[in-house]
């Protein structure tokens, strides 16, 4: 039997969680007095968190142990207006060229500017079939949790760990606690995967899952498409989770079939048989469980400076008095000051002047279709982007861009006054020139509303692609269901 | 990595929860390809009034004269949340911090600190409150004794715990990559048993 976890399970004859099975499948060594050593199947790298790791390898004269298990892309720093490496400034160009040199020297495949597979690291992994169930995937980026949507144990790492994976193809990890998040029922009309995950974070708070690996389950999760599952798992880090997982099923296998890097032939057939075992057994115990009713989830908007500071579109900006915990009171008060908001203001009365549709959370084809669908409805009424709003749409990868253009989505956006850009991380973190000015208020489909995240003094409200698209046209948040 | 045994230093109390790594080191300073040059940009948007970092913000705690030379950062819960950027602990270390004391840390940040020899110490919320109260009235110094997992501050002392291997790596200044490379035979044996799709 090729699945280590099954051997262990039959020995113990006890129900185990998906996380436990992934853990057992990857233990290289678990020795008393040492942190367990786990095997890493896939290492994704980009220009920002890899140069110092490569430099240390060179200093010690160490090779990359498995260059074929490592894939590089350019995403964080790049311009979304030009595929020229120099287009995003000297510092970015230096980092991008350093990545090119390092990949060449160490024999790593790189999807550089202009390559048909280039894009945001967490968009291209899945769409190319590099992300597989039952594997461990790491990347020097905290949104690596995205790949957990396939039943892979996927998590972000620091640069020292990037170096460790380069040199050894392993990582030392302490075991996390397990949290089960069950979303049962059917979500209402217009409720997206982004609303589901923001509603979850609203319940747990921004650190509610620190020390945990989360497994999402329940009928509302099972009903999600792969891209929607990725949106949910992507934001696991935003409530502190080490990783987010969804058990692989037919939806997963159908998505992966025939992808460029997916296994083929007999290996594919064996893979499917093995992957079906990667699910939590009935009766397996979790350290903690949270249950939500899908019907209760409304369209979400963040009002503060952490993703947990979130409410529904028909809600109001809260007051520090609404919280009992002193830390939460203080955080609310500081957030209202930074965000320039007054307690009691209806969310739909908040005006915005910038819109960003993109990021590893919401830049896939289904996100762009959903946003374009909203835009098309307004266009039918003769409406376009508000004269007070600048709005950009940044597809997650070249493949997404090509598909969107084949479907004419770019024309819908452009005709309505959105700028249609080239793929990259863009305004999610603003390492390139896609930054907000102080005081700008942005409806953003990204994942972080931290102070200054999109530009010093900028104010970010995290929303779904549908709500971002509607806000661009009306100039304020709108309850699409009212 | 340098060995960590004991450390005595001045405490600076940063009374904020959920301090994310974007605050610790904003993205515009992540374009370096070297490991140095981050300390001057630590807490940039809080520390400086202007974008270029020339005008110091006198209200920010790290800029107050009595905290110059501090090497121990006292802070609130969920410190280091958000981005996995190791540039955050690099910046803290380069600024001069050796120890960070908090009721809780984000997981990736915590691991990054251990890997570079910056000691993250978790105390209870009550113990943290006690230290904040004390530091509000006077400058305090703390001594950290890693071997005994104890910190002391004047007449008070608190115990903390650390993963046994983390403790060993910090005390010995272990090169973790070199340590694992000694186990290549075990890794190879594991690889031989892996299914073809993995």
XYZ file of C-alpha atoms in Angstrom:
680
model
C 0.000 0.000 0.000
C 1.450 3.318 -1.014
C -0.228 5.531 1.552
C 1.793 5.618 4.750
C -1.126 7.030 6.683
C -3.237 3.968 5.991
C -0.581 1.703 7.462
C -0.488 3.837 10.589
C -4.238 3.951 10.806
C -4.710 0.223 10.629
C -2.107 -0.193 13.382
C -3.934 2.251 15.639
C -7.375 1.287 14.373
C -8.688 4.748 15.146
C -10.385 7.418 13.072
C -7.990 10.127 11.932
C -8.293 13.582 10.427
C -7.190 14.613 6.951
C -4.412 16.671 8.570
C -3.139 13.614 10.471
C -3.095 11.581 7.250
C -1.141 14.279 5.420
C 1.250 14.504 8.356
C 1.852 10.752 8.501
C 2.320 10.591 4.724
C 5.237 13.043 4.985
C 7.182 12.178 8.130
C 10.792 11.624 7.165
C 11.974 11.457 10.776
C 10.285 11.969 14.136
C 13.013 11.619 16.728
C 12.828 12.395 20.447
C 14.306 15.811 21.196
C 13.996 17.074 17.615
C 11.161 18.823 15.790
C 9.661 16.340 13.253
C 11.147 16.451 9.755
C 8.566 16.499 6.935
C 9.042 15.937 3.214
C 8.134 18.808 0.882
C 6.708 17.699 -2.459
C 6.405 21.063 -4.179
C 8.264 24.319 -3.561
C 6.923 27.469 -5.211
C 9.155 30.535 -5.268
C 8.989 34.162 -6.397
C 11.334 37.129 -6.570
C 10.829 38.710 -3.132
C 11.456 35.992 -0.550
C 14.030 33.859 -2.397
C 17.185 35.938 -3.074
C 18.660 35.701 0.424
C 17.985 31.945 0.492
C 19.862 31.477 -2.796
C 22.676 33.691 -1.524
C 23.120 31.515 1.576
C 23.157 28.353 -0.543
C 25.950 29.863 -2.604
C 27.830 30.957 0.519
C 27.811 27.357 1.793
C 28.355 25.935 -1.691
C 25.195 23.826 -1.435
C 23.036 22.749 -4.402
C 19.236 22.817 -4.674
C 18.487 19.187 -3.841
C 15.465 18.814 -6.163
C 15.268 21.646 -8.702
C 12.505 19.694 -10.512
C 10.280 19.992 -7.423
C 10.727 23.765 -7.433
C 8.857 26.187 -9.706
C 9.478 29.933 -9.929
C 7.293 32.775 -11.128
C 7.451 36.566 -11.155
C 4.465 38.177 -9.463
C 4.941 40.412 -6.388
C 7.035 43.220 -7.824
C 6.085 43.362 -11.482
C 4.377 46.094 -13.431
C 0.779 45.455 -14.536
C 1.194 47.885 -17.452
C 4.169 46.347 -19.244
C 5.908 42.967 -19.425
C 9.295 44.696 -19.394
C 11.357 43.798 -16.337
C 12.485 47.408 -15.959
C 8.930 48.752 -15.962
C 8.464 48.489 -12.193
C 11.575 50.409 -11.167
C 15.192 49.684 -10.369
C 14.722 47.765 -7.108
C 12.103 45.470 -8.631
C 14.173 44.929 -11.781
C 17.180 43.951 -9.671
C 15.114 41.401 -7.762
C 13.569 39.993 -10.947
C 16.948 39.665 -12.675
C 18.377 38.043 -9.538
C 15.579 35.452 -9.716
C 16.371 34.825 -13.395
C 20.068 34.327 -12.630
C 19.417 32.077 -9.650
C 16.929 29.896 -11.520
C 19.391 29.482 -14.363
C 22.282 28.677 -12.030
C 20.327 26.143 -9.953
C 18.306 24.596 -12.821
C 14.860 25.758 -11.692
C 11.985 26.255 -14.141
C 10.936 29.915 -14.207
C 7.766 31.458 -15.596
C 9.161 34.916 -16.233
C 7.643 37.999 -17.851
C 5.835 37.146 -21.074
C 5.796 33.390 -20.382
C 2.429 31.728 -21.041
C 2.426 30.232 -17.521
C 3.383 33.429 -15.639
C 1.068 34.724 -12.963
C 0.425 34.961 -9.239
C 2.077 31.965 -7.605
C -1.161 30.768 -5.958
C -3.107 31.108 -9.199
C -0.662 29.286 -11.472
C 0.057 26.328 -9.132
C -3.520 25.056 -9.301
C -4.230 25.985 -12.926
C -1.126 24.138 -14.140
C -1.782 21.015 -12.053
C 1.302 21.659 -9.912
C -0.958 21.604 -6.847
C -1.981 18.035 -6.050
C -3.975 16.381 -3.260
C -2.037 14.498 -0.601
C 1.102 16.602 -1.039
C 2.950 19.184 1.037
C 3.363 22.494 -0.767
C 5.316 25.433 0.612
C 6.143 28.922 -0.604
C 7.690 32.025 0.921
C 4.274 33.644 1.011
C 1.576 33.416 3.649
C -1.254 32.838 1.170
C 0.154 29.423 0.295
C -2.820 28.146 2.303
C -4.730 28.578 -1.007
C -3.490 25.177 -2.211
C -5.180 23.495 0.759
C -8.344 23.624 -1.371
C -7.007 20.475 -3.072
C -6.404 18.550 0.151
C -2.719 19.477 0.118
C -1.014 20.600 3.324
C 0.141 24.004 2.129
C 1.611 26.818 4.179
C 3.754 29.930 3.998
C 7.366 29.894 5.153
C 10.152 32.384 5.848
C 13.326 32.790 3.830
C 15.437 30.637 6.203
C 12.940 27.853 5.590
C 13.046 28.477 1.821
C 16.794 27.824 2.080
C 16.156 24.671 4.151
C 13.752 23.333 1.505
C 16.170 24.200 -1.313
C 18.988 22.281 0.348
C 17.109 19.322 1.824
C 13.577 19.140 0.279
C 12.329 18.884 3.875
C 11.143 21.164 6.683
C 10.940 20.887 10.451
C 7.434 21.473 11.702
C 5.740 21.250 15.065
C 2.343 19.639 14.912
C -0.628 21.986 14.881
C -3.942 21.568 16.686
C -6.968 20.797 14.507
C -10.061 22.934 13.942
C -13.111 21.809 11.992
C -15.197 24.542 10.385
C -18.477 23.255 9.131
C -20.688 25.376 6.874
C -24.006 23.635 6.351
C -26.884 24.450 4.042
C -27.035 26.571 0.920
C -25.799 30.159 0.643
C -28.261 32.790 -0.530
C -28.271 34.390 -3.943
C -25.211 36.545 -4.665
C -23.246 35.199 -1.680
C -19.720 34.331 -2.769
C -16.882 32.248 -1.336
C -15.320 35.550 -0.195
C -18.402 36.267 1.911
C -18.185 32.781 3.448
C -14.554 33.169 4.513
C -14.994 36.760 5.732
C -18.008 35.647 7.771
C -15.900 32.860 9.297
C -13.096 35.301 10.179
C -15.701 37.657 11.662
C -16.696 34.861 14.023
C -13.200 33.690 15.004
C -11.405 37.050 15.072
C -8.050 37.692 13.417
C -6.105 35.252 15.600
C -8.835 32.701 16.282
C -7.023 29.850 14.557
C -3.426 30.620 15.559
C -1.742 27.272 16.209
C -4.379 25.343 14.249
C -4.767 23.696 10.875
C -8.354 24.252 9.771
C -10.448 21.795 7.781
C -13.478 23.311 6.038
C -16.368 20.957 5.481
C -20.149 20.750 5.354
C -22.565 20.850 2.436
C -21.954 24.524 1.592
C -18.202 23.853 1.262
C -18.689 20.646 -0.738
C -20.908 22.568 -3.172
C -18.131 25.073 -3.980
C -16.167 24.964 -7.234
C -12.386 24.546 -7.002
C -11.839 28.269 -7.537
C -14.297 29.098 -4.762
C -12.580 26.604 -2.456
C -9.278 28.348 -3.203
C -10.776 31.689 -2.138
C -11.870 30.144 1.173
C -8.546 28.414 1.911
C -6.539 31.464 0.737
C -7.685 33.543 3.699
C -7.003 30.868 6.362
C -3.903 32.836 7.374
C -6.097 35.892 8.016
C -7.429 34.286 11.175
C -4.058 32.849 12.083
C -4.382 29.278 10.775
C -1.211 27.458 9.769
C -3.123 25.968 6.837
C -6.651 25.452 5.536
C -7.795 22.150 4.077
C -10.703 20.844 2.036
C -10.871 17.109 1.377
C -10.373 16.246 -2.296
C -13.407 14.870 -4.128
C -14.776 14.493 -7.658
C -14.771 18.294 -8.084
C -11.027 18.272 -7.322
C -10.189 15.361 -9.617
C -12.266 16.749 -12.498
C -10.482 20.097 -12.146
C -7.017 18.512 -12.243
C -7.642 16.054 -15.081
C -5.514 16.922 -18.098
C -3.768 19.953 -16.576
C -0.249 20.581 -17.932
C 1.625 19.184 -14.899
C -1.038 16.767 -13.569
C -0.008 13.092 -13.533
C -0.987 11.171 -16.659
C -1.853 7.574 -17.590
C -1.307 4.869 -14.963
C 0.157 7.363 -12.499
C -3.034 9.443 -12.745
C -5.215 6.369 -12.126
C -3.133 5.357 -9.107
C -3.193 8.935 -7.871
C -6.998 9.106 -7.951
C -7.236 5.838 -6.039
C -4.779 7.096 -3.395
C -6.205 10.627 -3.189
C -9.654 9.294 -2.301
C -8.165 8.172 1.037
C -7.244 11.741 1.961
C -10.335 12.630 3.934
C -11.224 12.760 7.604
C -12.617 9.464 8.864
C -16.057 9.408 10.438
C -15.684 9.904 14.153
C -12.238 11.525 14.004
C -11.761 14.090 16.739
C -10.826 17.759 16.294
C -9.446 20.017 19.003
C -12.183 22.529 18.256
C -15.207 22.872 15.986
C -17.101 25.858 14.616
C -20.446 25.424 12.839
C -22.073 28.047 10.600
C -25.391 28.044 8.782
C -24.867 29.033 5.162
C -28.285 30.711 5.076
C -27.124 33.198 7.762
C -24.174 34.472 5.699
C -24.717 37.894 4.144
C -22.530 39.940 1.835
C -19.467 41.015 3.866
C -17.348 44.196 4.070
C -14.462 44.919 6.420
C -14.668 48.216 8.297
C -11.363 48.093 10.180
C -7.692 47.301 9.807
C -7.718 43.552 10.373
C -9.780 41.071 8.312
C -11.664 40.093 11.483
C -13.087 43.631 11.699
C -15.888 42.805 9.309
C -19.656 43.216 9.087
C -22.427 42.613 6.587
C -23.352 45.065 3.846
C -26.641 45.891 5.596
C -24.787 46.605 8.850
C -23.252 49.722 10.391
C -19.765 50.734 11.474
C -19.454 49.458 15.056
C -18.508 51.468 18.122
C -15.778 50.536 20.626
C -18.663 50.198 23.128
C -19.960 47.209 21.154
C -16.978 45.173 22.388
C -16.427 43.848 25.901
C -12.772 42.871 25.587
C -10.436 45.819 26.251
C -8.011 44.860 23.470
C -10.900 44.714 20.969
C -12.257 48.070 22.203
C -8.839 49.675 21.738
C -8.372 48.031 18.327
C -11.812 49.244 17.184
C -11.086 52.763 18.317
C -7.681 52.843 16.579
C -9.180 51.330 13.412
C -12.004 53.916 13.226
C -9.456 56.719 13.523
C -7.242 55.244 10.813
C -10.182 54.418 8.534
C -11.791 57.843 9.013
C -15.121 56.259 9.947
C -17.780 57.178 12.512
C -19.542 54.517 14.544
C -23.138 54.000 13.444
C -22.560 54.913 9.783
C -24.407 52.559 7.439
C -21.919 50.542 5.379
C -23.893 51.451 2.241
C -23.350 55.164 3.014
C -19.565 54.817 2.762
C -18.184 56.321 -0.460
C -15.101 54.928 -2.163
C -12.757 56.368 -4.800
C -10.682 53.319 -5.764
C -11.531 49.752 -6.748
C -9.135 46.844 -7.078
C -10.315 43.542 -8.529
C -7.474 41.023 -8.355
C -5.037 39.204 -5.974
C -4.511 35.524 -5.152
C -7.871 35.614 -3.353
C -10.089 36.798 -6.222
C -8.412 37.022 -9.651
C -9.429 33.736 -11.257
C -11.743 33.393 -14.229
C -14.868 32.772 -12.131
C -14.123 35.928 -10.100
C -13.779 37.964 -13.283
C -16.962 36.453 -14.723
C -18.862 37.306 -11.533
C -17.583 40.895 -11.527
C -18.213 41.326 -15.253
C -21.735 39.964 -14.784
C -22.521 42.736 -12.289
C -20.941 45.351 -14.560
C -22.985 44.126 -17.534
C -26.242 44.520 -15.559
C -25.409 48.159 -14.745
C -24.303 48.729 -18.341
C -27.704 47.538 -19.528
C -29.084 50.493 -17.532
C -26.594 52.793 -19.229
C -24.291 53.060 -16.206
C -20.497 52.872 -16.047
C -17.723 53.441 -13.473
C -18.439 56.512 -11.346
C -16.552 59.648 -12.366
C -15.199 59.769 -8.787
C -13.724 56.272 -8.939
C -10.570 54.769 -10.482
C -11.029 51.044 -10.956
C -8.558 48.391 -12.109
C -8.992 44.718 -12.939
C -5.846 42.588 -12.665
C -6.206 38.971 -13.810
C -4.289 36.398 -11.739
C -2.303 34.897 -14.592
C -1.718 34.999 -18.324
C -3.984 31.988 -18.713
C -6.771 33.759 -16.819
C -6.212 36.884 -18.900
C -6.355 34.929 -22.162
C -9.524 33.091 -21.122
C -11.201 36.326 -19.991
C -10.337 37.964 -23.303
C -11.667 34.957 -25.218
C -14.947 35.432 -23.362
C -14.987 39.177 -23.982
C -14.835 40.061 -20.273
C -12.054 42.576 -20.887
C -14.351 44.447 -23.278
C -17.158 44.581 -20.699
C -14.758 46.009 -18.108
C -13.069 48.458 -20.479
C -16.355 49.709 -21.946
C -17.563 50.453 -18.410
C -14.412 52.407 -17.529
C -12.327 49.810 -15.671
C -8.632 49.531 -16.582
C -7.763 46.032 -17.811
C -4.226 45.222 -16.643
C -1.532 42.536 -16.943
C -1.343 39.744 -14.336
C 0.487 40.154 -11.008
C -0.012 40.731 -7.277
C -0.464 44.441 -7.984
C -2.418 46.559 -5.510
C -2.964 43.751 -3.010
C 0.367 44.742 -1.488
C 1.455 47.611 -3.722
C 5.085 46.613 -4.230
C 4.854 47.978 -7.761
C 3.363 51.325 -8.761
C -0.225 50.171 -8.175
C -0.510 51.985 -4.846
C -3.134 54.121 -3.195
C -2.584 57.667 -1.988
C -3.087 58.674 1.646
C -6.819 59.021 2.296
C -7.881 56.935 -0.711
C -10.721 54.566 0.153
C -10.668 51.321 -1.800
C -13.120 48.476 -2.334
C -10.643 45.649 -2.782
C -11.063 41.949 -3.531
C -7.694 41.244 -1.873
C -7.050 39.686 1.527
C -5.550 42.293 3.874
C -6.898 45.607 5.119
C -3.881 46.359 7.311
C -2.843 49.977 7.854
C -0.827 51.131 4.857
C -1.057 47.778 3.090
C -2.121 49.323 -0.243
C -0.179 52.559 0.315
C 0.672 54.729 3.312
C -2.491 56.248 4.807
C -4.763 54.312 2.426
C -8.043 52.767 3.584
C -8.950 49.290 2.403
C -12.331 47.556 2.582
C -12.205 43.853 1.698
C -15.162 42.689 -0.391
C -16.212 40.106 -2.989
C -15.649 40.702 -6.736
C -19.391 41.304 -7.183
C -19.504 43.987 -4.512
C -16.270 45.606 -5.747
C -17.701 45.817 -9.275
C -20.999 47.336 -8.094
C -19.206 49.836 -5.811
C -17.060 51.031 -8.722
C -20.188 52.043 -10.576
C -22.235 53.508 -7.721
C -19.268 55.096 -5.917
C -20.339 53.594 -2.598
C -21.069 50.160 -1.133
C -24.363 48.670 -2.250
C -26.516 45.888 -0.954
C -26.959 43.903 -4.156
C -29.703 41.852 -2.532
C -31.904 44.730 -1.436
C 23.527 31.819 14.032
C 24.923 33.253 17.279
C 24.427 31.256 20.480
C 21.838 32.621 22.888
C 22.572 32.124 26.595
C 21.447 35.056 28.711
C 20.507 38.597 27.852
C 19.869 41.676 29.957
C 18.390 44.726 28.299
C 16.110 47.741 28.417
C 12.437 47.093 27.681
C 10.368 49.217 25.289
C 6.602 48.731 25.771
C 4.690 48.806 22.437
C 1.087 48.770 23.609
C -0.624 47.463 20.462
C -2.320 44.176 19.563
C -2.277 42.437 16.154
C 0.892 44.203 15.003
C 1.264 42.800 11.489
C 4.468 42.356 9.526
C 3.381 45.103 7.090
C 3.728 47.507 10.062
C 7.022 45.978 11.174
C 8.524 46.409 7.696
C 6.388 47.931 4.918
C 6.534 46.443 1.428
C 8.510 49.255 -0.207
C 11.568 48.030 1.715
C 11.359 44.414 0.541
C 13.191 44.938 -2.735
C 16.642 44.208 -1.361
C 18.414 41.006 -2.311
C 20.673 41.134 0.762
C 19.822 40.316 4.357
C 20.899 43.682 5.725
C 19.536 47.200 5.563
C 16.116 46.608 7.116
C 16.647 47.944 10.672
C 16.485 51.580 9.608
C 13.003 50.946 8.166
C 11.580 49.080 11.183
C 8.005 50.304 11.935
C 8.571 52.895 9.190
C 5.047 54.351 8.926
C 4.750 54.718 12.714
C 8.333 55.802 13.281
C 8.540 58.539 10.649
C 6.162 61.373 9.775
C 7.263 61.498 6.145
C 7.453 58.939 3.362
C 11.227 59.224 2.994
C 11.897 58.482 6.663
C 13.756 61.693 7.503
C 11.313 63.173 9.983
C 11.105 61.192 13.202
C 7.667 60.889 14.863
C 8.251 62.052 18.461
C 5.029 60.371 19.625
C 6.120 56.877 18.612
C 7.412 54.921 21.583
C 10.641 53.735 19.947
C 11.593 57.364 19.306
C 11.281 58.520 22.930
C 14.661 59.351 24.443
C 14.231 57.029 27.437
C 13.916 53.962 25.196
C 17.021 54.477 23.099
C 19.152 51.362 23.183
C 16.244 49.084 24.106
C 16.828 45.440 23.176
C 13.639 43.835 24.513
C 10.261 44.544 22.905
C 7.179 44.109 25.092
C 3.989 43.907 23.087
C 0.397 42.648 22.937
C -1.289 39.608 21.408
C -0.931 38.170 17.894
C 2.361 39.958 17.228
C 3.777 39.400 13.727
C 0.533 38.402 12.023
C 0.036 38.620 8.267
C 2.737 38.288 5.640
C 5.401 35.576 6.041
C 8.197 38.057 5.259
C 11.305 37.140 7.279
C 12.366 40.722 6.636
C 10.275 41.552 9.746
C 12.435 39.636 12.236
C 15.538 40.764 10.276
C 14.485 44.384 10.796
C 13.802 43.860 14.515
C 17.150 42.134 14.968
C 19.090 44.756 13.022
C 17.453 47.537 15.040
C 18.917 45.883 18.141
C 16.184 43.653 19.553
C 17.269 40.318 21.009
C 13.992 39.333 22.674
C 10.264 39.930 22.008
C 7.784 39.301 24.809
C 4.106 38.882 23.962
C 1.041 36.910 25.079
C 0.936 35.325 21.583
C 2.696 35.357 18.228
C 1.549 34.498 14.707
C 2.888 31.041 13.747
C 5.050 31.899 10.729
C 6.603 34.929 12.450
C 7.397 32.842 15.529
C 9.203 30.235 13.425
C 11.106 32.921 11.529
C 12.341 34.416 14.832
C 13.580 31.049 16.089
C 15.375 30.463 12.781
C 17.398 33.670 13.074
C 18.035 33.515 16.826
C 15.656 36.304 17.889
C 14.002 34.932 21.037
C 10.174 35.097 21.122
C 8.901 34.684 24.698
C 5.255 33.957 25.468
C 3.946 35.040 28.871
C 0.382 35.007 30.158
C -1.835 38.036 29.520
C -1.684 38.849 33.271
C 2.104 38.724 33.343
C 2.214 40.939 30.268
C -0.180 43.399 31.947
C 2.066 43.483 35.014
C 5.088 44.325 32.863
C 3.167 47.025 30.961
C 2.063 48.642 34.245
C 5.598 48.551 35.609
C 7.122 49.916 32.424
C 4.603 52.798 32.351
C 6.034 54.137 35.603
C 9.737 53.570 35.130
C 12.334 52.274 32.725
C 12.686 48.561 33.311
C 15.396 46.079 32.507
C 14.757 42.386 32.052
C 17.198 39.514 32.259
C 16.450 36.463 30.160
C 18.018 33.180 31.238
C 17.409 30.762 28.368
C 18.893 27.666 30.031
C 16.439 28.001 32.925
C 13.550 29.365 30.814
C 13.169 32.271 33.189
C 12.954 36.023 32.875
C 13.494 38.356 35.787
C 12.638 41.993 36.239
C 13.663 43.563 39.547
C 11.927 41.493 42.257
C 9.677 39.626 39.790
C 10.417 36.548 37.776
C 8.373 34.576 35.254
C 8.851 31.167 33.650
C 8.371 30.563 29.955
C 8.459 27.436 27.851
C 10.080 26.663 24.546
C 10.030 23.632 22.255
C 12.963 21.432 23.275
C 14.586 21.493 19.816
C 14.074 25.235 19.424
C 15.810 25.684 22.758
C 18.697 23.468 21.658
C 19.106 25.311 18.341
C 19.127 28.713 20.058
C 21.563 27.647 22.791
C 23.932 25.984 20.345
C 23.502 28.469 17.480
C 22.722 25.523 15.163
C 22.898 25.854 11.369
C 19.607 24.053 10.805
C 20.294 23.338 7.126
C 23.637 21.734 7.973
C 21.950 19.753 10.759
C 19.348 18.286 8.374
C 21.919 17.627 5.646
C 23.491 15.103 8.031
C 20.300 13.082 7.582
C 20.427 12.790 3.804
C 20.383 8.989 3.919
C 17.112 9.026 5.863
C 15.634 11.504 3.362
C 16.743 9.365 0.411
C 15.234 6.249 1.987
C 11.943 8.145 2.391
C 12.009 9.258 -1.245
C 12.397 5.696 -2.470
C 9.105 4.683 -0.852
C 7.052 7.587 -2.211
C 4.230 6.871 -4.676
C 4.848 8.025 -8.275
C 2.351 10.911 -8.147
C 3.912 12.481 -5.046
